[in-house]
Amino acid sequence: MVTNKAPQATTDIWIFGYGSLIWRPDFEYLERQTAVVEGWTRRFWQGSHDHRGTPNQPGRVVTLIQDATQACTGVAYRLAADTAKDIFDALDYREKNGYERLELAATTNEPTPRVLNTLTYIATPDNFAYLGPAPVAELSQQIAASIGPSGTNTEYLFELADALRKLEVQDAHVFELEQQVRKLALASRS
Ligand code: BEZ
């Protein structure tokens, strides 16, 4: 039926993941949708002292960087209202190394596209663990060498790259790092 009514504001609670939440959400959800946030790009510019590195040898994990020319594809999860608070409390704790919550609009591409009001976690340049940009060779060396309580930094990168391939997402930054770190791993064996 055709209607002129404005779309209803939705009270659904969505979380947008662009990093480990794509491949390891660690929480229950009602619905999962591939979604895109415009004006942001995924970068390995955040230091990890507590998951994929240590205070003495921080690893590198992803954050979102504002860039009007770019878009970042990730995954949006719809949460049950009665579980959302516990999920966000747990993520606030897990991501205490410099991340903060941000509201972002994420667009799906289902049979009917939707614009979702999501919450996501970003690490801004003013946080204590931020490392910022570096040449690919340097980023790759750091990722290849780092390990923390959650495992190797290499595993984090490879899992993310695999998950993006499954979503058929092109991400030149992630795939270039993956290629370089694979080369370093091969070289270290010979
Ligand atoms: C994520 O979206 O996967 C994510 C990235 C950084 C911190 C928390 C979650």
mmCIF file of C-alpha atoms and ligand atoms in Angstrom:
data_model
loop_
_atom_site.group_PDB
_atom_site.id
_atom_site.type_symbol
_atom_site.label_atom_id
_atom_site.label_comp_id
_atom_site.label_asym_id
_atom_site.label_seq_id
_atom_site.Cartn_x
_atom_site.Cartn_y
_atom_site.Cartn_z
ATOM 1 C CA MET A 1 0.000 0.000 0.000
ATOM 2 C CA VAL A 2 1.329 3.427 -0.929
ATOM 3 C CA THR A 3 1.494 5.843 1.994
ATOM 4 C CA ASN A 4 2.633 9.406 2.483
ATOM 5 C CA LYS A 5 3.375 8.850 6.148
ATOM 6 C CA ALA A 6 6.900 9.724 7.271
ATOM 7 C CA PRO A 7 8.965 6.698 8.254
ATOM 8 C CA GLN A 8 8.494 5.808 11.925
ATOM 9 C CA ALA A 9 11.392 6.560 14.228
ATOM 10 C CA THR A 10 12.676 3.197 15.382
ATOM 11 C CA THR A 11 13.600 2.423 18.941
ATOM 12 C CA ASP A 12 15.701 -0.582 17.948
ATOM 13 C CA ILE A 13 19.147 -0.746 19.507
ATOM 14 C CA TRP A 14 21.924 -1.396 16.990
ATOM 15 C CA ILE A 15 25.671 -1.673 17.407
ATOM 16 C CA PHE A 16 27.962 -1.167 14.423
ATOM 17 C CA GLY A 17 31.151 -3.236 14.284
ATOM 18 C CA TYR A 18 34.024 -2.610 11.899
ATOM 19 C CA GLY A 19 36.821 -4.556 13.610
ATOM 20 C CA SER A 20 36.788 -7.555 15.906
ATOM 21 C CA LEU A 21 33.034 -7.213 16.316
ATOM 22 C CA ILE A 22 32.669 -8.374 12.709
ATOM 23 C CA TRP A 23 34.260 -11.756 13.371
ATOM 24 C CA ARG A 24 33.903 -12.152 17.145
ATOM 25 C CA PRO A 25 30.867 -10.328 18.479
ATOM 26 C CA ASP A 26 30.826 -12.259 21.796
ATOM 27 C CA PHE A 27 27.218 -11.310 22.534
ATOM 28 C CA GLU A 28 23.748 -12.430 21.562
ATOM 29 C CA TYR A 29 21.853 -10.438 18.966
ATOM 30 C CA LEU A 30 18.517 -10.545 17.190
ATOM 31 C CA GLU A 31 19.655 -9.606 13.708
ATOM 32 C CA ARG A 32 22.919 -9.070 11.784
ATOM 33 C CA GLN A 33 23.188 -6.866 8.703
ATOM 34 C CA THR A 34 26.103 -5.727 6.583
ATOM 35 C CA ALA A 35 26.068 -1.924 6.773
ATOM 36 C CA VAL A 36 28.048 1.075 5.573
ATOM 37 C CA VAL A 37 28.954 4.281 7.407
ATOM 38 C CA GLU A 38 29.679 7.166 5.073
ATOM 39 C CA GLY A 39 32.472 9.637 5.787
ATOM 40 C CA TRP A 40 34.637 7.236 7.798
ATOM 41 C CA THR A 41 37.478 4.850 7.037
ATOM 42 C CA ARG A 42 38.989 1.900 8.956
ATOM 43 C CA ARG A 43 42.640 2.284 9.984
ATOM 44 C CA PHE A 44 45.128 0.352 12.128
ATOM 45 C CA TRP A 45 46.003 3.503 14.001
ATOM 46 C CA GLN A 46 45.058 2.613 17.574
ATOM 47 C CA GLY A 47 47.564 1.062 19.955
ATOM 48 C CA SER A 48 46.627 -2.105 21.837
ATOM 49 C CA HIS A 49 48.346 -2.466 25.190
ATOM 50 C CA ASP A 50 45.861 -4.868 26.701
ATOM 51 C CA HIS A 51 44.628 -7.230 23.968
ATOM 52 C CA ARG A 52 47.006 -7.610 21.012
ATOM 53 C CA GLY A 53 50.116 -6.140 22.596
ATOM 54 C CA THR A 54 51.540 -5.039 25.921
ATOM 55 C CA PRO A 55 52.425 -1.662 27.447
ATOM 56 C CA ASN A 56 56.056 -2.239 26.409
ATOM 57 C CA GLN A 57 55.205 -3.471 22.933
ATOM 58 C CA PRO A 58 51.759 -2.244 21.895
ATOM 59 C CA GLY A 59 50.054 -3.883 18.961
ATOM 60 C CA ARG A 60 47.833 -2.102 16.464
ATOM 61 C CA VAL A 61 44.071 -2.413 16.139
ATOM 62 C CA VAL A 62 41.498 -0.568 14.087
ATOM 63 C CA THR A 63 39.666 2.645 14.687
ATOM 64 C CA LEU A 64 37.461 4.795 12.463
ATOM 65 C CA ILE A 65 38.949 7.954 10.986
ATOM 66 C CA GLN A 66 36.790 10.709 9.572
ATOM 67 C CA ASP A 67 37.247 11.147 5.809
ATOM 68 C CA ALA A 68 34.471 12.663 3.730
ATOM 69 C CA THR A 69 35.681 10.816 0.610
ATOM 70 C CA GLN A 70 35.485 7.346 2.173
ATOM 71 C CA ALA A 71 32.958 4.850 3.530
ATOM 72 C CA CYS A 72 33.470 1.933 5.889
ATOM 73 C CA THR A 73 31.581 -1.342 5.563
ATOM 74 C CA GLY A 74 31.038 -3.384 8.691
ATOM 75 C CA VAL A 75 28.277 -5.251 10.438
ATOM 76 C CA ALA A 76 25.303 -3.916 12.419
ATOM 77 C CA TYR A 77 23.767 -6.062 15.155
ATOM 78 C CA ARG A 78 20.276 -5.482 16.550
ATOM 79 C CA LEU A 79 20.205 -6.082 20.285
ATOM 80 C CA ALA A 80 17.342 -7.123 22.515
ATOM 81 C CA ALA A 81 16.369 -4.204 24.758
ATOM 82 C CA ASP A 82 16.743 -6.252 27.926
ATOM 83 C CA THR A 83 20.317 -7.332 27.103
ATOM 84 C CA ALA A 84 21.685 -4.096 25.609
ATOM 85 C CA LYS A 85 22.854 -2.483 28.849
ATOM 86 C CA ASP A 86 24.886 -5.535 29.876
ATOM 87 C CA ILE A 87 26.358 -5.819 26.369
ATOM 88 C CA PHE A 88 27.458 -2.184 26.290
ATOM 89 C CA ASP A 89 28.812 -2.402 29.855
ATOM 90 C CA ALA A 90 30.910 -5.432 28.850
ATOM 91 C CA LEU A 91 32.150 -3.705 25.681
ATOM 92 C CA ASP A 92 32.954 -0.493 27.594
ATOM 93 C CA TYR A 93 35.178 -2.623 29.801
ATOM 94 C CA ARG A 94 36.706 -4.657 26.952
ATOM 95 C CA GLU A 95 37.455 -1.492 24.955
ATOM 96 C CA LYS A 96 38.652 0.654 27.848
ATOM 97 C CA ASN A 97 42.028 1.188 26.138
ATOM 98 C CA GLY A 98 41.031 4.491 24.565
ATOM 99 C CA TYR A 99 37.720 3.788 22.834
ATOM 100 C CA GLU A 100 34.547 5.756 23.338
ATOM 101 C CA ARG A 101 31.002 5.311 22.112
ATOM 102 C CA LEU A 102 29.776 7.283 19.123
ATOM 103 C CA GLU A 103 26.371 7.413 17.449
ATOM 104 C CA LEU A 104 26.603 6.770 13.713
ATOM 105 C CA ALA A 105 24.065 6.254 10.945
ATOM 106 C CA ALA A 106 24.739 2.995 9.085
ATOM 107 C CA THR A 107 22.992 2.049 5.846
ATOM 108 C CA THR A 108 22.110 -1.529 4.974
ATOM 109 C CA ASN A 109 21.596 -2.983 1.526
ATOM 110 C CA GLU A 110 18.999 -5.671 2.101
ATOM 111 C CA PRO A 111 16.117 -6.149 -0.247
ATOM 112 C CA THR A 112 15.038 -2.770 1.151
ATOM 113 C CA PRO A 113 17.875 -0.507 2.358
ATOM 114 C CA ARG A 114 17.508 0.924 5.851
ATOM 115 C CA VAL A 115 19.317 3.690 7.687
ATOM 116 C CA LEU A 116 20.048 2.447 11.185
ATOM 117 C CA ASN A 117 20.876 4.566 14.215
ATOM 118 C CA THR A 118 23.815 2.676 15.637
ATOM 119 C CA LEU A 119 26.296 2.972 18.451
ATOM 120 C CA THR A 120 29.896 2.172 17.685
ATOM 121 C CA TYR A 121 33.278 2.424 19.418
ATOM 122 C CA ILE A 122 35.995 4.706 18.107
ATOM 123 C CA ALA A 123 39.429 5.699 19.344
ATOM 124 C CA THR A 124 40.040 9.372 18.665
ATOM 125 C CA PRO A 125 43.496 10.927 18.167
ATOM 126 C CA ASP A 126 43.421 12.491 21.633
ATOM 127 C CA ASN A 127 43.324 9.171 23.515
ATOM 128 C CA PHE A 128 46.418 7.976 25.384
ATOM 129 C CA ALA A 129 46.823 4.801 23.290
ATOM 130 C CA TYR A 130 46.478 6.415 19.857
ATOM 131 C CA LEU A 131 49.442 5.750 17.556
ATOM 132 C CA GLY A 132 48.281 7.321 14.295
ATOM 133 C CA PRO A 133 49.486 6.723 10.754
ATOM 134 C CA ALA A 134 52.805 5.128 9.810
ATOM 135 C CA PRO A 135 54.269 3.615 6.641
ATOM 136 C CA VAL A 136 52.865 0.186 5.745
ATOM 137 C CA ALA A 137 56.258 -1.441 6.343
ATOM 138 C CA GLU A 138 56.300 -0.093 9.900
ATOM 139 C CA LEU A 139 52.685 -1.037 10.622
ATOM 140 C CA SER A 140 53.335 -4.563 9.308
ATOM 141 C CA GLN A 141 56.471 -5.034 11.408
ATOM 142 C CA GLN A 142 54.630 -3.901 14.511
ATOM 143 C CA ILE A 143 51.646 -6.176 13.880
ATOM 144 C CA ALA A 144 53.882 -9.167 13.062
ATOM 145 C CA ALA A 145 55.843 -8.695 16.297
ATOM 146 C CA SER A 146 53.042 -8.005 18.785
ATOM 147 C CA ILE A 147 51.203 -10.376 21.051
ATOM 148 C CA GLY A 148 49.003 -9.736 24.074
ATOM 149 C CA PRO A 149 46.543 -11.442 26.423
ATOM 150 C CA SER A 150 43.964 -11.889 23.631
ATOM 151 C CA GLY A 151 46.454 -13.462 21.215
ATOM 152 C CA THR A 152 48.700 -12.366 18.391
ATOM 153 C CA ASN A 153 48.199 -9.125 16.534
ATOM 154 C CA THR A 154 48.632 -11.147 13.326
ATOM 155 C CA GLU A 155 45.600 -13.276 14.181
ATOM 156 C CA TYR A 156 43.525 -10.109 14.691
ATOM 157 C CA LEU A 157 44.580 -8.777 11.270
ATOM 158 C CA PHE A 158 44.057 -12.090 9.450
ATOM 159 C CA GLU A 159 40.656 -12.715 11.049
ATOM 160 C CA LEU A 160 39.529 -9.236 10.064
ATOM 161 C CA ALA A 161 40.787 -9.650 6.484
ATOM 162 C CA ASP A 162 39.022 -13.035 6.172
ATOM 163 C CA ALA A 163 35.784 -11.608 7.567
ATOM 164 C CA LEU A 164 35.905 -8.688 5.111
ATOM 165 C CA ARG A 165 36.469 -11.088 2.198
ATOM 166 C CA LYS A 166 33.411 -13.085 3.303
ATOM 167 C CA LEU A 167 31.414 -9.854 3.244
ATOM 168 C CA GLU A 168 32.920 -9.082 -0.201
ATOM 169 C CA VAL A 169 34.286 -5.813 1.128
ATOM 170 C CA GLN A 170 37.275 -4.200 -0.565
ATOM 171 C CA ASP A 171 39.561 -2.588 2.002
ATOM 172 C CA ALA A 172 42.933 -1.698 0.499
ATOM 173 C CA HIS A 173 44.458 -0.714 3.865
ATOM 174 C CA VAL A 174 43.597 -4.016 5.558
ATOM 175 C CA PHE A 175 44.469 -6.216 2.575
ATOM 176 C CA GLU A 176 47.819 -4.513 1.987
ATOM 177 C CA LEU A 177 48.752 -5.017 5.631
ATOM 178 C CA GLU A 178 47.640 -8.646 5.438
ATOM 179 C CA GLN A 179 49.845 -9.232 2.395
ATOM 180 C CA GLN A 180 52.876 -7.613 4.036
ATOM 181 C CA VAL A 181 52.448 -9.480 7.315
ATOM 182 C CA ARG A 182 52.105 -12.795 5.412
ATOM 183 C CA LYS A 183 55.400 -12.001 3.660
ATOM 184 C CA LEU A 184 57.087 -11.260 6.984
ATOM 185 C CA ALA A 185 55.754 -14.527 8.442
ATOM 186 C CA LEU A 186 57.124 -16.487 5.470
ATOM 187 C CA ALA A 187 60.467 -14.695 5.628
ATOM 188 C CA SER A 188 60.830 -15.445 9.347
ATOM 189 C CA ARG A 189 60.442 -19.187 8.618
ATOM 190 C CA SER A 190 63.211 -19.351 6.008
HETATM 191 C C1 BEZ B 1 34.556 -3.049 16.313
HETATM 192 O O1 BEZ B 1 33.741 -2.371 15.749
HETATM 193 O O2 BEZ B 1 34.783 -4.175 15.991
HETATM 194 C C2 BEZ B 1 35.285 -2.433 17.418
HETATM 195 C C3 BEZ B 1 36.414 -1.745 17.140
HETATM 196 C C4 BEZ B 1 37.077 -1.160 18.167
HETATM 197 C C5 BEZ B 1 36.606 -1.267 19.462
HETATM 198 C C6 BEZ B 1 35.457 -1.952 19.706
HETATM 199 C C7 BEZ B 1 34.787 -2.540 18.689
#
